Amino acid sequence: MKQKKWVLILAITALFLSAACCYASDGHGHEQNKKVGILLVAFGSSEASAQISFEKIDDRVKARYPGIPVNWAYTSHIIRNKLAKQGKYLDSPEVALAKMMDQKYTHVAVQSLHTIIGAEYDDLKKTINAYKVMEGFQKIILGYPLMATQQDMERTVDAVLATIPKERKKDEAIVLMGHGTHHPANAFYAALMFQLQLKDPNIFVGTVEGYPEIDMIQGLLQKKNLKKVWLMPLMSVAGDHAKNDMAGDEEDSWKSILTKAGIQCIPVLKGTAEYDVFADIWVDHIAGPLQHF
Ligand code: CO
C-alpha cells in the first residue's frame, strides 16, 4: 500500500516536470538553454542625483525579479559621450542588445523608463523589431513606460499626489513640467491634468516642448487667482529642463515667467525616478513581458 502511494507521488512529480518543460519550450527544443534577461532603457543622465535614482531602480528590479540579470542602456548620445569622458561607459539599446545576443540570452524583457509612449519609445520599438527578425533571441518584448494604460494613469495620479511637498497648502498650485513632444502621445499630459484635477483642482500639467504651454498654465493660474506655485518636473530626472527651463534664472524659465506675473514660485528639483512610488510603476511593468516567457 505504502509503495503504491510512492509510485503515485513519483508519477505526479514526473507529470509536473514534463509540463514545466513544455511550458519553457518554444517547440524548437531550446528549453535547456533558456536565458532570461532584463534591459532597462532610460534617456540617461549625467546628474549625480539621477545616478543614485537609477541605482535604486536597479536594486528594486533585482529584488522584485531575483535571479534575472539586469542590464542598462541610455538612448541619449550626448549623455553617453559626456559620461564616457568621465570613464563611465553606457551602451545604446542597439549595442546593449547585441551584447545580450552574443551572451546567448534567449528571452529579453526591455523596460522603457520613459514617461509616455512617445518618439523615444517608438524608436526603441523599432530597434527591438530589428532584433526580432534576427536569429538569436526567441522572445524580446518591450514593457510600457510610466503612462500607457488607464491603470497607469491612475497610479501616476496617486504618485503625484503622494510626492507633493507636505508644506504645500491647498490654495497653492502645483505645476508639473512634462517634456512634451510633437508625437501624438503628447495628449497624455492634458489627460493627466484632467485626472489630477478631479482629485485636486489646483494641480496643473504643462510641457516644455508640447501642449499645454506655460502661457496657458499661467492664464489658468491667474483665472483662479493662485498666487503661489510649487514647480515640479514630470520627468524621470531633474536634468537640464528642470534646472534651466523650469527653475532657472533666465527670463524665459517658468520660474521667471510666473514670478513676473506676480506668482511666487518654489521649484522642487527632483525627478520622478527619485521617488519609489513612481519607480514602482516602471518596475511593475517588467512583469508584462516576463509573463510571456
Ligand atoms: Co528635451
XYZ file of N, CA, C and O in Angstrom, residues 26 72 91 97 114 147 179 188 253 283 289:
44
model
N 9.806 26.418 -26.767
C 9.119 27.153 -27.824
C 8.836 26.226 -28.997
O 8.492 26.671 -30.070
N 21.698 47.789 -18.538
C 21.222 49.159 -18.750
C 21.642 49.702 -20.109
O 22.708 49.359 -20.619
N 25.905 51.749 -22.738
C 25.583 51.325 -24.099
C 24.310 51.980 -24.603
O 23.429 52.332 -23.822
N 21.725 45.318 -26.696
C 21.034 44.113 -27.174
C 21.970 43.205 -27.963
O 21.874 41.979 -27.874
N 10.831 55.586 -19.836
C 10.298 56.840 -20.331
C 8.967 57.149 -19.653
O 8.424 56.307 -18.932
N 3.317 55.966 -18.245
C 1.885 56.097 -18.525
C 1.529 55.463 -19.858
O 1.968 55.935 -20.908
N 7.865 66.875 -20.433
C 8.760 67.230 -21.532
C 7.979 67.779 -22.717
O 8.253 68.849 -23.222
N -1.198 62.768 -23.606
C -1.161 62.213 -22.251
C -1.034 63.299 -21.178
O -1.526 63.139 -20.073
N 12.483 81.167 -18.320
C 12.199 79.980 -17.497
C 10.787 80.126 -16.904
O 10.271 81.243 -16.796
N 8.917 49.446 -12.479
C 9.372 48.118 -12.030
C 8.256 47.081 -12.230
O 8.501 45.989 -12.748
N 6.217 41.804 -19.927
C 6.985 40.917 -20.815
C 7.319 39.578 -20.164
O 7.187 38.537 -20.809
